[in-house]
Coordinates of C-alpha atoms and ligand atoms in Angstrom, one line a residue:
M66 CA 178.3 59.8 119.6
C67 CA 178.9 62.3 122.3
G68 CA 179.3 61.3 125.9
I69 CA 176.8 62.4 128.6
V70 CA 176.8 62.2 132.3
G71 CA 174.5 63.3 135.1
V72 CA 175.1 63.1 138.9
V73 CA 173.0 63.6 142.0
A74 CA 175.3 63.4 145.1
K75 CA 175.6 64.4 148.7
S76 CA 178.5 66.8 148.1
N77 CA 179.9 68.9 145.2
V78 CA 179.7 66.9 142.0
N79 CA 182.2 69.0 139.9
Q80 CA 185.1 66.6 140.3
T81 CA 183.0 63.5 139.7
I82 CA 181.6 64.9 136.5
F83 CA 185.1 66.0 135.4
D84 CA 186.4 62.4 136.0
A85 CA 183.4 60.8 134.2
L86 CA 183.9 63.1 131.2
T87 CA 187.6 62.3 131.1
V88 CA 186.7 58.6 130.9
L89 CA 184.1 59.4 128.1
Q90 CA 186.6 61.5 126.1
H91 CA 186.8 58.8 123.4
R92 CA 183.1 59.7 122.5
G93 CA 183.9 63.3 121.7
Q94 CA 187.0 65.4 121.4
D95 CA 185.7 68.7 120.0
A96 CA 184.1 70.4 123.0
A97 CA 183.3 69.7 126.7
G98 CA 180.9 71.2 129.1
M99 CA 179.3 71.0 132.6
V100 CA 176.4 72.5 134.4
T101 CA 176.2 72.2 138.2
C102 CA 173.2 73.3 140.3
E103 CA 173.3 74.8 143.8
A104 CA 170.0 75.8 145.3
D105 CA 168.3 77.6 142.4
R106 CA 171.5 78.6 140.5
F107 CA 173.2 77.0 137.6
F108 CA 177.0 77.2 137.0
L109 CA 177.9 76.6 133.3
R110 CA 181.3 76.1 131.7
K111 CA 181.6 74.9 128.2
D112 CA 184.1 75.4 125.3
N113 CA 185.9 73.7 122.5
G114 CA 188.7 71.5 123.6
L115 CA 189.4 68.3 125.5
V116 CA 188.0 68.0 129.1
N117 CA 191.3 68.9 130.7
E118 CA 191.7 71.9 128.5
V119 CA 188.2 73.3 129.0
F120 CA 188.2 72.9 132.8
R121 CA 191.0 74.6 134.6
T122 CA 191.2 74.9 138.4
R123 CA 189.6 78.4 138.2
H124 CA 186.6 77.0 136.4
M125 CA 186.3 73.9 138.6
K126 CA 186.2 76.1 141.7
R127 CA 183.1 77.9 140.3
Q128 CA 181.2 74.7 139.6
L129 CA 179.2 74.5 142.8
G130 CA 176.4 72.2 143.8
N131 CA 175.4 68.6 144.5
M132 CA 173.9 67.8 141.2
G133 CA 174.9 68.5 137.6
I134 CA 175.4 67.2 134.1
G135 CA 178.3 67.0 131.7
H136 CA 179.0 66.5 128.0
V137 CA 181.8 65.7 125.6
R138 CA 181.0 66.6 122.0
Y139 CA 181.6 65.2 118.6
P140 CA 179.3 67.3 116.4
T141 CA 176.8 65.5 114.1
A142 CA 174.5 68.5 113.6
G143 CA 175.0 72.2 113.3
S144 CA 178.5 73.6 113.6
S145 CA 181.5 72.8 115.8
S146 CA 181.5 76.3 117.2
S147 CA 181.9 76.7 121.0
A148 CA 178.4 78.2 120.9
E149 CA 177.0 74.7 120.1
A150 CA 179.0 73.0 122.9
Q151 CA 176.7 71.4 125.5
P152 CA 175.0 71.5 127.9
F153 CA 172.3 74.0 126.5
Y154 CA 170.3 76.1 128.9
V155 CA 166.8 77.6 129.0
N156 CA 165.5 79.7 131.8
S157 CA 161.8 78.8 131.5
P158 CA 160.2 76.8 133.0
Y159 CA 162.2 76.3 136.2
G160 CA 165.7 76.6 134.6
I161 CA 166.7 73.5 132.6
A162 CA 170.1 72.5 131.2
L163 CA 170.4 69.5 128.8
A164 CA 173.1 67.3 127.3
H165 CA 172.4 65.0 124.3
N166 CA 174.1 62.1 122.6
G167 CA 172.6 61.2 119.2
N168 CA 171.0 63.0 116.3
L169 CA 167.4 64.0 115.7
T170 CA 166.0 63.2 112.2
N171 CA 163.1 65.6 112.1
T172 CA 165.0 68.8 113.3
P173 CA 163.7 71.1 110.4
D174 CA 160.1 70.3 111.3
L175 CA 160.7 70.8 115.0
R176 CA 162.4 74.1 114.3
E177 CA 159.3 75.3 112.4
Q178 CA 157.0 74.1 115.2
M179 CA 159.2 75.8 117.8
R180 CA 159.0 79.1 116.0
K181 CA 155.4 79.1 114.8
E182 CA 153.5 77.1 117.4
N183 CA 155.5 77.1 120.6
L184 CA 156.9 80.6 120.1
R185 CA 160.3 79.6 121.2
H186 CA 163.6 81.0 119.9
I187 CA 166.4 78.7 118.9
N188 CA 169.8 80.5 118.7
T189 CA 172.0 77.9 117.2
T190 CA 172.0 75.3 114.4
S191 CA 172.2 72.5 117.0
D192 CA 169.5 69.8 117.1
S193 CA 170.2 69.5 120.9
E194 CA 169.1 73.0 121.5
V195 CA 165.8 72.2 119.7
L196 CA 165.5 69.1 121.9
L197 CA 165.9 71.1 125.0
N198 CA 163.2 73.5 124.0
I199 CA 160.8 70.7 123.2
L200 CA 161.3 69.3 126.7
A201 CA 160.9 72.8 128.2
H202 CA 157.7 73.4 126.2
E203 CA 156.2 70.1 127.3
L204 CA 157.0 70.9 130.9
Q205 CA 155.6 74.3 130.5
Q206 CA 152.3 72.8 129.2
I207 CA 151.9 70.9 132.4
G208 CA 152.3 74.2 134.1
K209 CA 152.9 73.2 137.7
L210 CA 154.8 75.3 140.1
K211 CA 156.2 72.1 141.7
P212 CA 156.3 69.3 139.1
T213 CA 156.2 65.7 140.5
H214 CA 158.1 62.9 138.9
E215 CA 154.8 61.9 137.1
D216 CA 154.6 65.4 135.6
I217 CA 158.2 65.1 134.4
F218 CA 157.5 61.7 132.9
A219 CA 154.4 63.1 131.2
A220 CA 156.6 65.7 129.5
V221 CA 159.1 63.0 128.4
K222 CA 156.2 61.0 126.9
A223 CA 155.2 64.1 124.9
V224 CA 158.8 64.6 123.8
H225 CA 158.9 61.0 122.5
T226 CA 155.8 61.7 120.3
R227 CA 157.4 64.7 118.8
I228 CA 161.0 63.8 118.1
T229 CA 162.6 61.0 116.0
G230 CA 166.1 59.8 115.7
G231 CA 168.7 58.6 118.1
Y232 CA 168.9 60.2 121.5
A233 CA 170.2 59.6 125.0
V234 CA 169.5 62.7 127.0
V235 CA 170.3 64.0 130.5
A236 CA 168.8 67.2 131.8
V237 CA 169.0 69.0 135.2
I238 CA 166.1 71.0 136.5
T239 CA 166.9 73.7 139.1
G240 CA 165.6 72.8 142.5
Y241 CA 164.2 69.4 141.4
G242 CA 166.7 66.9 140.1
I243 CA 167.9 65.1 137.0
V244 CA 165.9 63.4 134.3
A245 CA 167.4 61.1 131.7
F246 CA 165.8 59.2 128.9
R247 CA 166.7 57.0 125.9
D248 CA 165.0 56.9 122.5
P249 CA 162.3 54.3 121.9
H250 CA 164.8 52.2 119.9
G251 CA 167.6 52.5 122.4
I252 CA 170.0 53.4 119.6
R253 CA 172.4 55.3 121.8
P254 CA 173.5 53.7 125.1
L255 CA 172.6 55.0 128.6
V256 CA 173.2 53.4 132.0
Y257 CA 172.8 54.3 135.6
G258 CA 174.6 53.4 138.8
K259 CA 175.0 54.3 142.4
R260 CA 177.5 54.8 145.2
E261 CA 177.0 54.5 148.9
T262 CA 178.5 57.2 151.1
D263 CA 178.2 58.1 154.8
K264 CA 175.8 60.9 153.8
G265 CA 173.6 58.6 151.7
T266 CA 173.3 57.1 148.2
E267 CA 174.6 59.0 145.2
Y268 CA 173.5 58.4 141.6
M269 CA 175.1 58.7 138.2
V270 CA 173.6 58.4 134.7
A271 CA 176.1 58.0 131.9
S272 CA 176.6 57.0 128.3
E273 CA 178.8 54.1 129.2
S274 CA 179.3 52.0 132.3
V275 CA 183.0 52.8 132.3
A276 CA 182.2 56.3 133.5
L277 CA 180.7 54.8 136.6
D278 CA 183.7 52.6 137.3
I279 CA 186.3 55.3 137.8
P280 CA 184.6 57.4 140.5
G281 CA 183.5 54.1 142.3
Y282 CA 179.9 53.8 141.3
T283 CA 178.4 50.4 140.6
L284 CA 176.3 49.7 137.6
V285 CA 172.6 49.3 138.4
R286 CA 171.3 48.7 134.9
D287 CA 170.8 50.1 131.4
I288 CA 168.0 52.6 130.9
A289 CA 165.6 50.7 128.7
P290 CA 164.6 52.0 125.2
G291 CA 161.9 54.7 125.7
E292 CA 162.4 54.7 129.5
A293 CA 163.1 57.7 131.6
I294 CA 164.7 58.0 135.0
F295 CA 164.2 60.9 137.4
I296 CA 166.5 61.3 140.4
S297 CA 165.3 64.0 142.7
Q298 CA 167.9 66.3 144.3
D299 CA 167.3 64.5 147.6
G300 CA 168.2 61.2 145.9
D301 CA 164.7 59.6 145.3
V302 CA 164.8 57.5 142.2
H303 CA 161.8 56.9 139.9
T304 CA 161.7 55.2 136.5
C305 CA 158.9 55.0 133.9
Q306 CA 158.4 53.6 130.4
C307 CA 157.5 56.7 128.4
A308 CA 157.3 55.4 124.8
E309 CA 154.4 53.8 123.1
N310 CA 156.2 51.0 121.3
P311 CA 159.7 50.6 122.6
K312 CA 161.9 48.1 120.8
L313 CA 165.6 47.7 121.5
T314 CA 167.6 48.1 118.3
P315 CA 170.9 49.4 119.6
C316 CA 173.7 50.8 117.4
L317 CA 175.9 47.9 116.3
F318 CA 178.8 50.4 115.6
E319 CA 179.0 51.1 119.4
H320 CA 180.4 47.5 119.8
V321 CA 182.6 47.8 116.7
Y322 CA 184.3 51.1 117.4
L323 CA 182.5 53.8 119.5
A324 CA 182.4 52.4 123.0
R325 CA 185.4 51.6 125.2
P326 CA 186.1 47.9 125.5
D327 CA 185.8 48.0 129.3
S328 CA 182.1 49.2 129.0
I329 CA 179.0 47.0 129.3
I330 CA 176.2 48.1 127.0
D331 CA 172.7 46.5 127.1
E332 CA 174.4 43.8 129.3
V333 CA 176.8 43.0 126.5
N334 CA 180.5 43.1 127.5
V335 CA 182.0 45.2 124.7
Y336 CA 185.5 43.6 125.2
K337 CA 184.1 40.1 124.8
A338 CA 182.0 41.1 121.8
R339 CA 185.2 42.4 120.1
M340 CA 187.0 39.1 121.0
R341 CA 184.3 37.2 119.3
M342 CA 184.7 39.4 116.2
G343 CA 188.3 38.2 116.1
V344 CA 187.2 34.6 116.3
K345 CA 184.7 35.0 113.5
L346 CA 187.4 36.7 111.4
A347 CA 189.6 33.7 112.0
E348 CA 186.8 31.3 111.0
K349 CA 186.3 33.3 107.8
V350 CA 190.0 33.1 106.9
M351 CA 189.7 29.3 107.3
R352 CA 186.6 29.2 105.1
E353 CA 188.1 31.4 102.4
R354 CA 191.7 30.3 102.4
P355 CA 192.3 27.2 104.6
D356 CA 195.9 27.1 103.3
H357 CA 196.6 30.8 103.9
D358 CA 200.2 32.0 104.1
I359 CA 199.8 34.7 106.8
D360 CA 203.1 35.1 108.8
V361 CA 201.9 37.7 111.3
I362 CA 198.8 39.5 112.4
I363 CA 199.2 43.2 113.2
P364 CA 196.5 45.3 114.7
I365 CA 196.0 49.0 113.8
P366 CA 195.8 50.5 117.2
D367 CA 193.9 51.2 119.3
T368 CA 190.4 49.8 118.8
S369 CA 191.2 46.7 116.7
R370 CA 193.7 45.2 119.2
T371 CA 191.1 43.1 121.0
S372 CA 189.8 41.4 117.9
A373 CA 193.2 41.1 116.2
L374 CA 194.7 39.3 119.2
E375 CA 191.9 36.8 119.3
M376 CA 192.0 36.3 115.6
A377 CA 195.7 35.5 115.8
H378 CA 195.1 33.1 118.6
H379 CA 192.5 31.2 116.8
L380 CA 194.5 31.0 113.6
D381 CA 197.6 30.0 115.6
V382 CA 199.5 32.8 113.8
K383 CA 201.9 35.2 115.5
F384 CA 200.4 38.5 116.9
R385 CA 202.8 41.5 116.8
E386 CA 202.5 45.2 117.6
G387 CA 203.8 46.4 114.2
F388 CA 202.5 50.0 114.7
I389 CA 203.2 52.1 117.7
K390 CA 200.6 54.6 118.6
N391 CA 201.5 58.1 119.8
R392 CA 199.5 58.2 123.0
Y393 CA 199.1 62.0 122.9
I394 CA 197.1 62.0 119.7
G395 CA 193.4 61.2 120.0
R396 CA 191.1 59.3 117.8
T397 CA 191.4 60.3 114.1
F398 CA 188.0 59.2 112.9
I399 CA 186.2 61.6 115.1
M400 CA 188.3 64.6 114.1
P401 CA 186.3 67.3 112.3
G402 CA 188.0 67.6 108.9
Q403 CA 189.5 65.2 106.4
T404 CA 192.8 67.2 106.1
Q405 CA 193.3 66.9 109.9
R406 CA 192.3 63.2 109.9
K407 CA 194.8 62.4 107.1
K408 CA 197.6 64.2 108.7
S409 CA 196.9 62.6 112.1
V410 CA 197.2 59.0 110.9
R411 CA 200.8 59.3 110.0
S412 CA 201.8 61.2 113.1
K413 CA 199.7 58.8 115.3
L414 CA 201.0 55.5 114.0
N415 CA 204.6 54.6 113.3
P416 CA 205.7 51.2 112.0
I417 CA 208.4 48.9 113.4
E418 CA 210.2 47.7 110.3
L419 CA 211.3 44.2 111.5
E420 CA 207.7 43.1 111.9
F421 CA 207.0 43.8 108.2
K422 CA 210.2 43.0 106.4
D423 CA 209.8 40.0 104.0
K424 CA 206.6 38.9 105.7
V425 CA 203.1 38.2 104.6
V426 CA 201.2 40.5 107.0
M427 CA 197.5 40.5 107.9
L428 CA 196.6 44.0 109.1
V429 CA 193.4 44.1 111.2
D430 CA 191.2 47.1 111.9
D431 CA 187.9 47.3 113.6
S432 CA 186.3 49.1 110.6
I433 CA 187.1 51.0 107.4
V434 CA 185.0 54.1 107.0
R435 CA 186.5 56.7 104.7
G436 CA 189.6 54.6 104.2
T437 CA 191.8 57.4 105.6
T438 CA 193.6 55.0 108.0
S439 CA 193.8 51.8 105.9
K440 CA 195.2 53.4 102.7
Q441 CA 198.1 55.0 104.6
I442 CA 198.7 51.9 106.7
V443 CA 198.9 49.5 103.8
Q444 CA 201.4 51.9 102.1
M445 CA 203.5 52.0 105.3
A446 CA 203.5 48.2 105.5
R447 CA 204.8 48.1 101.9
E448 CA 207.4 50.7 102.6
M449 CA 208.6 48.6 105.5
G450 CA 209.2 45.7 103.1
A451 CA 206.2 43.5 103.6
K452 CA 206.0 40.7 101.0
K453 CA 202.2 40.8 100.9
V454 CA 199.7 43.0 102.7
Y455 CA 196.3 41.5 103.6
F456 CA 193.7 43.6 105.3
A457 CA 190.8 42.4 107.6
S458 CA 188.0 44.5 109.0
A459 CA 186.2 43.3 112.1
A460 CA 183.1 45.0 110.7
P461 CA 181.4 44.6 107.3
A462 CA 181.8 47.3 104.7
V463 CA 180.4 50.7 105.7
R464 CA 178.4 51.7 102.7
Y465 CA 175.6 54.0 104.0
P466 CA 175.4 57.2 106.0
N467 CA 174.7 57.4 109.6
V468 CA 171.9 59.6 110.8
Y469 CA 171.7 58.7 114.5
G470 CA 174.8 60.4 116.0
I471 CA 177.9 59.3 114.1
D472 CA 179.3 61.9 111.7
M473 CA 179.1 59.9 108.5
P474 CA 176.6 62.1 106.6
S475 CA 177.8 61.6 103.1
A476 CA 177.7 58.2 101.2
T477 CA 180.2 59.4 98.7
E478 CA 182.8 60.0 101.4
L479 CA 182.6 56.3 102.4
I480 CA 185.3 54.2 100.6
A481 CA 183.0 51.2 100.3
H482 CA 180.0 53.1 98.9
G483 CA 179.4 51.8 95.4
R484 CA 182.3 49.3 95.6
T485 CA 182.4 45.6 96.2
D486 CA 184.5 44.3 99.1
D487 CA 187.3 43.3 96.6
E488 CA 187.2 46.8 95.0
V489 CA 187.8 48.3 98.4
G490 CA 190.8 46.0 98.8
E491 CA 192.1 47.3 95.5
E492 CA 191.4 50.9 96.5
I493 CA 193.4 50.7 99.7
G494 CA 196.1 48.7 98.0
A495 CA 195.7 45.4 99.8
D496 CA 196.5 42.0 98.3
W497 CA 193.5 40.4 100.0
M498 CA 190.5 42.1 101.6
L499 CA 188.6 40.3 104.3
Y500 CA 185.4 41.8 105.7
Q501 CA 183.4 40.4 108.5
D502 CA 179.9 39.1 107.5
L503 CA 177.1 41.2 108.9
D504 CA 175.3 38.1 110.5
D505 CA 178.5 37.1 112.1
L506 CA 179.0 40.6 113.6
K507 CA 175.5 40.6 114.9
D508 CA 176.0 37.1 116.5
C509 CA 179.2 38.4 118.2
V510 CA 177.0 41.0 120.1
K511 CA 173.9 38.8 120.6
A512 CA 176.1 36.1 122.2
G513 CA 176.5 38.6 125.1
N514 CA 172.7 39.0 125.6
D515 CA 170.3 36.9 123.7
S516 CA 167.5 39.3 124.4
V517 CA 169.1 41.7 122.0
T518 CA 167.7 40.4 118.8
S519 CA 168.0 43.3 116.3
F520 CA 170.2 46.3 115.8
D521 CA 170.6 49.6 114.1
A522 CA 173.0 48.3 111.5
S523 CA 172.2 51.1 109.0
V524 CA 175.8 51.9 108.1
F525 CA 176.2 48.3 106.9
D526 CA 172.7 47.6 105.4
G527 CA 171.1 50.9 104.7
Q528 CA 168.0 50.0 106.9
Y529 CA 167.0 52.9 109.1
V530 CA 165.1 51.7 112.2
T531 CA 163.2 54.9 112.7
G532 CA 161.5 54.4 109.4
D533 CA 161.6 58.1 108.4
I534 CA 164.8 58.2 106.3
D535 CA 164.4 58.5 102.6
E536 CA 166.6 59.5 99.6
A537 CA 165.6 63.2 100.0
Y538 CA 166.7 63.2 103.6
L539 CA 170.0 61.6 102.8
N540 CA 170.6 64.0 100.0
R541 CA 169.9 66.9 102.3
I542 CA 172.3 65.9 105.1
D543 CA 174.9 65.1 102.5
A544 CA 174.7 68.6 101.1
E545 CA 174.7 70.2 104.5
R546 CA 177.3 68.2 106.2
N547 CA 179.8 66.7 103.8
D548 CA 183.4 67.6 104.3
D549 CA 183.4 70.5 101.8
A550 CA 180.4 72.0 103.4
K551 CA 181.9 71.7 106.9
D552 CA 185.2 73.3 105.7
G553 CA 183.2 76.5 105.1
E554 CA 181.9 76.8 108.6
N555 CA 183.5 78.8 111.4
K556 CA 185.4 81.0 109.0
P557 CA 186.6 84.2 110.6
G558 CA 183.7 86.6 110.9
S559 CA 181.1 83.8 110.9
N560 CA 178.4 84.6 113.4
E561 CA 178.2 80.9 114.3
N562 CA 180.7 81.7 117.0
A563 CA 178.5 84.3 118.6
D564 CA 177.3 82.8 121.9
L565 CA 174.7 83.9 124.4
H566 CA 176.7 82.5 127.3
A567 CA 180.2 83.9 127.7
T568 CA 182.8 81.1 128.0
I569 CA 185.7 82.5 130.1
Ligands
PRP1015 O1 188.5 54.4 107.5 P1 188.7 55.6 108.4 O2 187.9 56.7 108.0 O3 190.1 55.9 108.6 O4 188.1 55.2 109.8 C1 188.3 54.0 110.5 C2 189.4 54.1 111.4 O5 189.2 55.2 112.4 C3 189.1 54.6 113.7 O6 190.4 54.8 114.4 P2 190.7 56.0 115.3 O7 192.0 56.6 115.1 O8 189.6 57.0 115.3 O9 190.5 55.5 116.8 P3 191.2 54.3 117.6 O10 192.6 54.8 118.1 O11 190.3 54.0 118.7 O12 191.4 53.1 116.7 C4 188.9 53.2 113.5 O13 189.4 52.4 114.6 C5 189.6 52.9 112.2 O14 191.0 52.7 112.5
LIG1016 N1 177.7 62.9 118.5 C1 176.6 63.4 119.1 O1 176.0 62.7 119.9 C2 176.2 64.8 118.8 C3 175.0 65.4 119.5 C4 174.4 66.6 118.8 N2 173.7 66.1 117.6 C5 175.5 67.6 118.5 O2 175.9 67.7 117.3 O3 176.0 68.2 119.3
MG1017 MG1 191.5 52.9 114.7

């Protein structure tokens, strides 16, 4: 779940892209990058780090041009080396740079095709570099000196027929404009918006609507599943449905955890969806234990706050901030290694004793994935003197790997894999474990837009909407990307860090 942005404006776009990336930082903390385009030149800067670490004033000054794209990365394929930070670049045809959110599920086949049939070199282990080369190859096949928007859409159509998985993509083509497209299931989000200026209308494409808000763009609409948008460098906008059988099945986990609450995805207000999750949890408490003895509801900041507040309200139980979050520590779940994640929970969250002492506390989190957070939090609540510790999750148990752009490749690393809900409760040390029902969670999102009727809920139900995921696939990504395997990457001397593009 990286964050992507593309802008076509009437003056330099570097600051707008920087601002948008800062707002999308919650989607990726490992690396950041930007390509701007002036006349027929690209200016690239990308590296590991947060947005404000990667782009210093000296870099920003070099990022010239009225159109460009940006990326914040949370790796789900390849390594976390700076060489795999995005955008990626190819010089032929035209000069194209691309940023991708999601994960392709047929990358090994595509690599083979690239090498043997399309005679293209891929220099990294990133699926996004493969994706860029597929797009480049398909544009090359059209072979026009000056491609029209129809030519660009024809290339996107061909890309859809070759790749599978989850992808929201933005690419900039030197001298022409920006093209963005969303996979035929609309798994990953993508929106576009515009801003009026004295010099004319400016456009932005972004992973989440919140990226539009900050620089003063207004949301026009979501990019539909399978649809592509082309914005020429002069600001002409064209859209086209490029997939054969598009069907919206957006990722349910975006609404649970990934997206910012102040975003609107597929016309669903994420904040309101999370409030409804709290209401449903309250209803479940009343179904299971109408005479419950909860004294206080405490959220595990940040993401669960919205649901926890609403749950408390509907149960008429006190809501208290029992954990204070260190605002200088980022999201722990999207950190690359388990050791770092574990350490960060304790330094990120500190309990306030008086909210726990002698009380029956109901802790609320948006989700439990590896159990890194919940295990430590339950223990902290006990150490603070809680009489009983209950735990509610606004999402159902996460039991299956994700293959569409969330880094959960290994079933065995998921605390709920092979365990019942109650067994997870025992494992994290809770006296009562309350999980949201999957149908309730879906209803919370559907209530925001009744035309969204199905979802990618694979992490909860093991159903993969692209239809190409089998046991062998899951075993392979487990072996390649489980925490032990990742610990071995980027060791000193590893040539994974060798980059073609110097990052200074
Ligand atoms: O079971 P786990 O593997 O620990 O993963 C789940 C936890 O990770 C996330 O928090 P995170 O700190 O990433 O972000 P937040 O501050 O937005 O809640 C999520 O909100 C849960 O708290
Ligand atoms: N989280 C993402 O969207 C990752 C994009 C891409 N697969 C990468 O690893 O860079
Ligand atoms: Mg959290």
